C-alpha cells in the first residue's frame, strides 16, 4: 500500500476587507488540526489567500494587482511554508500569480514535505467574462483578470505517487482529468470557488451546483481511476453565497468524505494510491479498449460541431 493521508481544508468565506494575515492564521489553524490527524498533505481552495476578487469590476490595474502575489512564498505566506516544513506536511493551495514579466494567472502550487515547491499549475478554463455585463446580477470577471494557463496539465512524482492539479471550472470538463489520466495520475487536487446561484440561469441554485460538483468530480475519478480531492471556499463573501460540498473521491468514483458546513472544515482520509491500479489496468489498456482513431473531434477544433 502507498498511503497519502490527505486533509481537504475547506475554507469559509473571506471578506473583501480581510487581509492575508487573517487568512493565513486560519490556514495555520487548519494545518495544525491536520497535523493532529496525521496528514501528509493539506489541500486548500482556489484563490485561498483572498476573497474571490474576480466578482468585482475594477478598471485600475494597480488596484487589480493588489490581489496578486509577485513571489511565492512572500512575507504574508511564509508562515504557512515554515509551519508545513515543521510539521513535515506537503501543501497545495491556489493564489493569483503575477509573474516578473507581468503575466497574470490563476495558479495552484504543490510543495513537498520540506516546503519546497515541486509543482505549479495555471488554470486553463477561465469562466465568466472580461467586461462588466449588465445582463448579469453577479459579475464573474476571471477572463478580465487572468490569462489562460500556459503549462497544460502536468503531473508530478511526489509523496510516492503521481499527483496533478486543476482549478475550479477545470473540474467540470472531462479532458482535464483525461490529460492527467494519460500521464498516470493517481491523485488530482482541485480547489474551487463556486457561486451558489448561476447568475445567468437563476433556476440553477445550490442543490444543482452541488450535484454538478459531485457528478463531475466522481466521474473524473472513476473514468481515470484516480483519487480526487475537491476543496471549496464556501459561504457568504460580502453578500455573495458560494457552495461548500468539499469531497474526497476514491478511484471507484465514490465519495469517501464530504464537508457538512460552509465554513473552515477539515476532511481527512487515508488514500491508498495502489487502489488506482486495478482501474488503470482495465481502463487504460490501450491495446484492448481505446480506439483513438474515433476521438478526432476531441483534438480537432475544425471538426467540432458548432453550438445552435
Ligand atoms: N472559480 C470558478 O471557476 N467558478 C466557476 C463558476 C462558473 S459560473 C461563471 C465554477 O465552475 O464553479
Short mmCIF file of C-alpha atoms and ligand atoms in Angstrom, two decimals:
data_model
loop_
_atom_site.label_atom_id
_atom_site.label_comp_id
_atom_site.label_asym_id
_atom_site.label_seq_id
_atom_site.Cartn_x
_atom_site.Cartn_y
_atom_site.Cartn_z
CA UNK A 1 0.00 0.00 0.00
CA UNK A 2 1.18 3.53 -0.79
CA UNK A 3 -0.77 5.77 1.56
CA UNK A 4 -1.30 9.52 1.47
CA UNK A 5 -3.23 10.77 4.46
CA UNK A 6 -4.79 13.79 2.81
CA UNK A 7 -6.51 16.73 4.50
CA UNK A 8 -9.01 18.70 2.44
CA UNK A 9 -9.06 22.11 4.12
CA UNK A 10 -12.34 23.70 3.14
CA UNK A 11 -12.37 27.40 3.95
CA UNK A 12 -15.31 29.55 4.88
CA UNK A 13 -15.78 33.00 3.40
CA UNK A 14 -13.09 35.67 3.25
CA UNK A 15 -14.49 39.18 3.15
CA UNK A 16 -13.07 41.75 0.75
CA UNK A 17 -11.74 43.87 3.60
CA UNK A 18 -9.85 40.98 5.22
CA UNK A 19 -6.10 40.90 4.66
CA UNK A 20 -3.83 37.96 4.03
CA UNK A 21 -2.57 37.82 7.63
CA UNK A 22 -6.06 36.98 8.92
CA UNK A 23 -6.47 34.32 6.25
CA UNK A 24 -3.06 32.76 6.85
CA UNK A 25 -3.89 32.46 10.57
CA UNK A 26 -6.99 30.46 9.64
CA UNK A 27 -4.96 28.31 7.26
CA UNK A 28 -2.40 27.65 10.01
CA UNK A 29 -5.16 26.55 12.39
CA UNK A 30 -6.40 24.07 9.77
CA UNK A 31 -2.83 22.88 9.21
CA UNK A 32 -2.29 22.28 12.93
CA UNK A 33 -5.53 20.32 13.09
CA UNK A 34 -4.38 18.30 10.07
CA UNK A 35 -1.08 17.56 11.80
CA UNK A 36 -3.03 16.28 14.82
CA UNK A 37 -4.79 13.87 12.45
CA UNK A 38 -1.54 12.68 10.88
CA UNK A 39 -1.95 14.34 7.48
CA UNK A 40 0.83 14.01 4.88
CA UNK A 41 -0.73 16.60 2.59
CA UNK A 42 -3.12 19.52 3.12
CA UNK A 43 -5.12 20.96 0.22
CA UNK A 44 -6.67 24.45 0.36
CA UNK A 45 -9.05 26.06 -2.17
CA UNK A 46 -8.63 28.18 -5.29
CA UNK A 47 -7.52 31.77 -4.54
CA UNK A 48 -7.15 30.75 -0.91
CA UNK A 49 -5.40 33.89 0.31
CA UNK A 50 -8.09 36.46 -0.53
CA UNK A 51 -11.75 36.90 -1.20
CA UNK A 52 -12.90 35.73 -4.64
CA UNK A 53 -11.96 39.12 -6.12
CA UNK A 54 -12.97 38.36 -9.76
CA UNK A 55 -16.56 39.11 -8.76
CA UNK A 56 -15.58 42.79 -8.50
CA UNK A 57 -15.29 45.00 -11.57
CA UNK A 58 -12.07 47.02 -11.43
CA UNK A 59 -10.54 49.31 -14.04
CA UNK A 60 -7.39 50.41 -12.21
CA UNK A 61 -4.62 47.86 -12.85
CA UNK A 62 -2.77 48.88 -9.68
CA UNK A 63 -5.89 48.02 -7.69
CA UNK A 64 -6.21 44.69 -9.54
CA UNK A 65 -2.57 43.82 -8.89
CA UNK A 66 -3.05 44.15 -5.13
CA UNK A 67 -4.87 40.82 -5.26
CA UNK A 68 -1.88 39.10 -6.85
CA UNK A 69 1.28 37.55 -5.37
CA UNK A 70 4.52 38.65 -7.03
CA UNK A 71 6.56 35.89 -5.43
CA UNK A 72 5.80 32.63 -3.69
CA UNK A 73 6.42 32.37 -0.86
CA UNK A 74 6.25 36.02 0.13
CA UNK A 75 6.23 37.56 3.61
CA UNK A 76 2.49 37.09 4.12
CA UNK A 77 2.53 33.42 3.18
CA UNK A 78 5.94 32.36 4.56
CA UNK A 79 4.47 31.25 7.93
CA UNK A 80 2.48 28.59 6.06
CA UNK A 81 5.59 27.23 4.39
CA UNK A 82 7.55 27.26 7.65
CA UNK A 83 4.79 25.55 9.66
CA UNK A 84 4.30 22.92 6.96
CA UNK A 85 8.05 22.17 6.92
CA UNK A 86 8.00 21.96 10.71
CA UNK A 87 5.08 19.50 10.56
CA UNK A 88 6.62 17.58 7.65
CA UNK A 89 3.46 18.12 5.61
CA UNK A 90 3.08 18.78 1.88
CA UNK A 91 0.78 21.67 0.92
CA UNK A 92 -1.29 22.73 -2.05
CA UNK A 93 -3.19 25.99 -2.40
CA UNK A 94 -4.40 28.40 -5.06
CA UNK A 95 -3.44 32.06 -5.45
CA UNK A 96 -3.37 34.83 -8.03
CA UNK A 97 0.09 34.85 -9.60
CA UNK A 98 1.74 37.92 -11.13
CA UNK A 99 4.93 36.90 -12.89
CA UNK A 100 8.07 39.08 -13.05
CA UNK A 101 7.31 39.79 -16.73
CA UNK A 102 3.75 40.93 -15.98
CA UNK A 103 1.56 37.89 -16.68
CA UNK A 104 -1.49 37.13 -14.54
CA UNK A 105 -2.53 33.55 -13.80
CA UNK A 106 -4.97 31.75 -11.52
CA UNK A 107 -2.42 29.35 -10.09
CA UNK A 108 -2.12 26.39 -7.73
CA UNK A 109 1.09 25.01 -6.26
CA UNK A 110 2.19 21.81 -4.61
CA UNK A 111 5.07 21.57 -2.13
CA UNK A 112 6.92 18.56 -0.81
CA UNK A 113 7.12 17.83 2.91
CA UNK A 114 10.07 20.19 3.34
CA UNK A 115 8.18 23.20 1.96
CA UNK A 116 9.86 23.29 -1.46
CA UNK A 117 7.54 23.95 -4.38
CA UNK A 118 7.56 20.88 -6.60
CA UNK A 119 4.59 21.63 -8.87
CA UNK A 120 2.77 24.60 -10.36
CA UNK A 121 -0.46 24.61 -12.37
CA UNK A 122 -2.07 27.62 -14.08
CA UNK A 123 -5.84 27.47 -14.62
CA UNK A 124 -6.76 26.70 -18.21
CA UNK A 125 -10.56 27.10 -18.18
CA UNK A 126 -11.35 30.68 -17.13
CA UNK A 127 -15.13 31.16 -16.82
CA UNK A 128 -17.09 34.39 -16.90
CA UNK A 129 -16.45 37.46 -19.00
CA UNK A 130 -13.97 40.29 -19.41
CA UNK A 131 -16.25 43.34 -19.31
CA UNK A 132 -18.99 44.45 -16.94
CA UNK A 133 -22.11 42.57 -18.04
CA UNK A 134 -25.38 44.43 -17.31
CA UNK A 135 -27.32 41.22 -18.07
CA UNK A 136 -25.84 39.54 -15.02
CA UNK A 137 -26.92 40.07 -11.46
CA UNK A 138 -23.44 38.98 -10.31
CA UNK A 139 -20.24 39.57 -12.23
CA UNK A 140 -17.65 36.84 -12.82
CA UNK A 141 -14.62 38.52 -14.38
CA UNK A 142 -11.93 35.85 -14.49
CA UNK A 143 -11.39 36.45 -18.20
CA UNK A 144 -10.63 40.09 -17.39
CA UNK A 145 -8.03 39.48 -14.73
CA UNK A 146 -6.28 36.26 -15.80
CA UNK A 147 -4.67 34.79 -18.87
CA UNK A 148 -5.36 31.12 -19.65
CA UNK A 149 -2.72 28.83 -18.20
CA UNK A 150 0.32 28.24 -20.39
CA UNK A 151 1.68 24.98 -18.99
CA UNK A 152 -1.09 22.48 -19.72
CA UNK A 153 -1.93 19.80 -17.14
CA UNK A 154 1.39 18.45 -15.87
CA UNK A 155 1.70 15.78 -13.20
CA UNK A 156 4.45 15.36 -10.62
CA UNK A 157 6.09 12.41 -8.91
CA UNK A 158 5.74 13.31 -5.25
CA UNK A 159 4.69 11.66 -1.98
CA UNK A 160 5.49 8.28 -3.60
CA UNK A 161 2.78 8.86 -6.17
CA UNK A 162 1.80 10.80 -9.27
CA UNK A 163 -0.05 14.00 -8.41
CA UNK A 164 -1.85 16.53 -10.61
CA UNK A 165 -3.75 19.75 -10.05
CA UNK A 166 -6.66 21.62 -11.60
CA UNK A 167 -8.58 24.72 -10.54
CA UNK A 168 -12.34 25.11 -10.12
CA UNK A 169 -14.00 25.37 -13.54
CA UNK A 170 -11.47 22.86 -14.93
CA UNK A 171 -13.18 20.16 -12.86
CA UNK A 172 -16.33 20.29 -14.97
CA UNK A 173 -14.60 19.11 -18.17
CA UNK A 174 -13.57 15.51 -18.83
CA UNK A 175 -10.47 16.48 -20.83
CA UNK A 176 -8.92 17.95 -17.68
CA UNK A 177 -8.83 14.60 -15.92
CA UNK A 178 -8.07 12.64 -19.08
CA UNK A 179 -4.91 14.58 -19.92
CA UNK A 180 -3.62 13.84 -16.43
CA UNK A 181 -5.01 10.29 -16.54
CA UNK A 182 -2.99 9.59 -19.66
CA UNK A 183 0.09 10.59 -17.66
CA UNK A 184 -0.83 8.06 -14.97
CA UNK A 185 -2.14 10.50 -12.38
CA UNK A 186 -3.06 8.87 -9.07
CA UNK A 187 -4.40 11.89 -7.17
CA UNK A 188 -5.83 15.16 -8.52
CA UNK A 189 -6.08 18.21 -6.25
CA UNK A 190 -8.76 20.78 -7.15
CA UNK A 191 -9.67 23.97 -5.30
CA UNK A 192 -12.81 25.90 -6.18
CA UNK A 193 -14.99 28.99 -5.57
CA UNK A 194 -18.45 28.26 -6.97
CA UNK A 195 -21.26 30.81 -6.64
CA UNK A 196 -24.36 29.17 -5.13
CA UNK A 197 -26.54 30.55 -7.92
CA UNK A 198 -25.73 30.68 -11.61
CA UNK A 199 -26.20 34.37 -12.40
CA UNK A 200 -27.22 33.56 -15.99
CA UNK A 201 -29.59 30.72 -15.11
CA UNK A 202 -31.45 31.59 -11.96
CA UNK A 203 -33.11 28.19 -11.57
CA UNK A 204 -29.63 26.73 -11.10
CA UNK A 205 -29.30 27.10 -7.34
CA UNK A 206 -27.06 25.47 -4.74
CA UNK A 207 -28.59 21.98 -4.99
CA UNK A 208 -27.95 21.80 -8.73
CA UNK A 209 -24.48 23.28 -8.29
CA UNK A 210 -23.60 20.71 -5.63
CA UNK A 211 -24.96 17.99 -7.90
CA UNK A 212 -22.76 19.15 -10.79
CA UNK A 213 -19.77 19.29 -8.46
CA UNK A 214 -20.24 15.69 -7.35
CA UNK A 215 -21.15 14.50 -10.84
CA UNK A 216 -18.02 15.91 -12.46
CA UNK A 217 -15.56 15.01 -9.73
CA UNK A 218 -16.89 11.49 -9.21
CA UNK A 219 -16.88 10.82 -12.96
CA UNK A 220 -13.35 12.21 -13.34
CA UNK A 221 -12.11 9.94 -10.56
CA UNK A 222 -13.85 6.81 -11.83
CA UNK A 223 -13.10 7.29 -15.51
CA UNK A 224 -9.40 7.80 -14.85
CA UNK A 225 -9.09 5.59 -11.77
CA UNK A 226 -7.58 8.22 -9.51
CA UNK A 227 -8.29 9.90 -6.19
CA UNK A 228 -9.75 13.41 -6.47
CA UNK A 229 -9.62 15.92 -3.64
CA UNK A 230 -12.02 18.81 -4.34
CA UNK A 231 -11.87 21.67 -1.86
CA UNK A 232 -14.24 24.64 -1.66
CA UNK A 233 -14.01 28.17 -0.50
CA UNK A 234 -17.56 28.37 0.76
CA UNK A 235 -20.14 30.57 2.40
CA UNK A 236 -21.14 34.18 2.03
CA UNK A 237 -18.48 36.64 0.88
CA UNK A 238 -19.79 40.22 1.06
CA UNK A 239 -23.33 39.11 0.17
CA UNK A 240 -22.29 36.57 -2.50
CA UNK A 241 -23.01 32.97 -1.39
CA UNK A 242 -20.83 30.09 -2.55
CA UNK A 243 -21.37 26.34 -2.25
CA UNK A 244 -19.33 24.15 0.09
CA UNK A 245 -19.54 20.44 -0.62
CA UNK A 246 -15.82 19.64 -0.48
CA UNK A 247 -15.27 15.95 -1.18
CA UNK A 248 -12.61 13.31 -1.36
CA UNK A 249 -13.47 10.72 -4.03
CA UNK A 250 -11.87 7.31 -4.46
CA UNK A 251 -10.82 5.71 -7.77
CA UNK A 252 -14.19 3.92 -7.95
CA UNK A 253 -15.86 7.34 -8.05
CA UNK A 254 -17.27 7.00 -4.53
CA UNK A 255 -17.31 9.89 -2.09
CA UNK A 256 -15.38 8.78 0.99
CA UNK A 257 -15.85 12.00 2.95
CA UNK A 258 -17.85 15.19 2.38
CA UNK A 259 -17.97 18.59 4.12
CA UNK A 260 -21.04 19.36 6.20
CA UNK A 261 -20.57 23.09 6.70
CA UNK A 262 -19.89 26.19 4.65
CA UNK A 263 -17.06 27.20 6.93
CA UNK A 264 -13.49 26.25 7.76
CA UNK A 265 -13.70 22.47 7.99
CA UNK A 266 -11.12 19.72 7.69
CA UNK A 267 -11.80 16.39 5.95
CA UNK A 268 -9.10 13.77 6.42
CA UNK A 269 -8.86 10.47 4.62
CA UNK A 270 -6.09 7.89 4.22
CA UNK A 271 -5.86 7.34 0.45
CA UNK A 272 -4.16 4.21 -0.87
CA UNK A 273 -2.60 5.02 -4.22
CA UNK A 274 -2.44 1.34 -5.03
CA UNK A 275 -6.25 1.40 -5.14
CA UNK A 276 -5.83 3.10 -8.53
CA UNK A 277 -4.04 0.13 -10.07
CA UNK A 278 -6.97 -2.15 -10.90
CA UNK A 279 -8.93 0.55 -12.71
CA UNK A 280 -5.89 1.81 -14.56
CA UNK A 281 -5.14 -1.66 -15.86
CA UNK A 282 -8.64 -2.07 -17.25
CA UNK A 283 -9.39 1.49 -18.37
CA UNK A 284 -6.02 2.31 -19.84
CA UNK A 285 -5.31 -0.87 -21.64
CA UNK A 286 -4.75 0.84 -24.98
CA UNK A 287 -4.44 -2.37 -26.94
CA UNK A 288 -7.82 -3.74 -25.91
CA UNK A 289 -10.12 -0.82 -25.18
CA UNK A 290 -9.10 2.53 -26.55
CA UNK A 291 -9.99 3.36 -30.15
CA UNK A 292 -8.04 6.57 -30.69
CA UNK A 293 -8.98 6.65 -34.37
CA UNK A 294 -12.50 7.64 -33.26
CA UNK A 295 -11.52 10.51 -30.94
CA UNK A 296 -10.55 13.09 -33.56
CA UNK A 297 -13.29 15.56 -32.58
CA UNK A 298 -11.74 15.97 -29.16
CA UNK A 299 -8.50 17.32 -30.53
CA UNK A 300 -9.57 18.84 -33.86
CA UNK A 301 -11.36 22.17 -33.43
CA UNK A 302 -12.22 22.36 -37.11
CA UNK A 303 -14.21 19.16 -36.83
CA UNK A 304 -16.23 20.37 -33.86
CA UNK A 305 -19.99 20.80 -34.29
CA UNK A 306 -20.86 24.46 -33.55
CA UNK A 307 -23.46 25.21 -30.83
CA UNK A 308 -27.01 26.00 -32.03
N1 LIG B 1 -13.99 29.94 -9.89
C1 LIG B 1 -14.68 29.31 -10.86
O1 LIG B 1 -14.11 28.84 -11.83
N2 LIG B 1 -16.02 29.21 -10.69
C2 LIG B 1 -16.86 28.66 -11.69
C3 LIG B 1 -18.12 29.42 -11.74
C4 LIG B 1 -18.79 29.24 -13.02
S1 LIG B 1 -20.11 30.35 -13.25
C5 LIG B 1 -19.37 31.63 -14.11
C6 LIG B 1 -17.15 27.18 -11.48
O2 LIG B 1 -17.05 26.43 -12.45
O3 LIG B 1 -17.50 26.76 -10.39
#
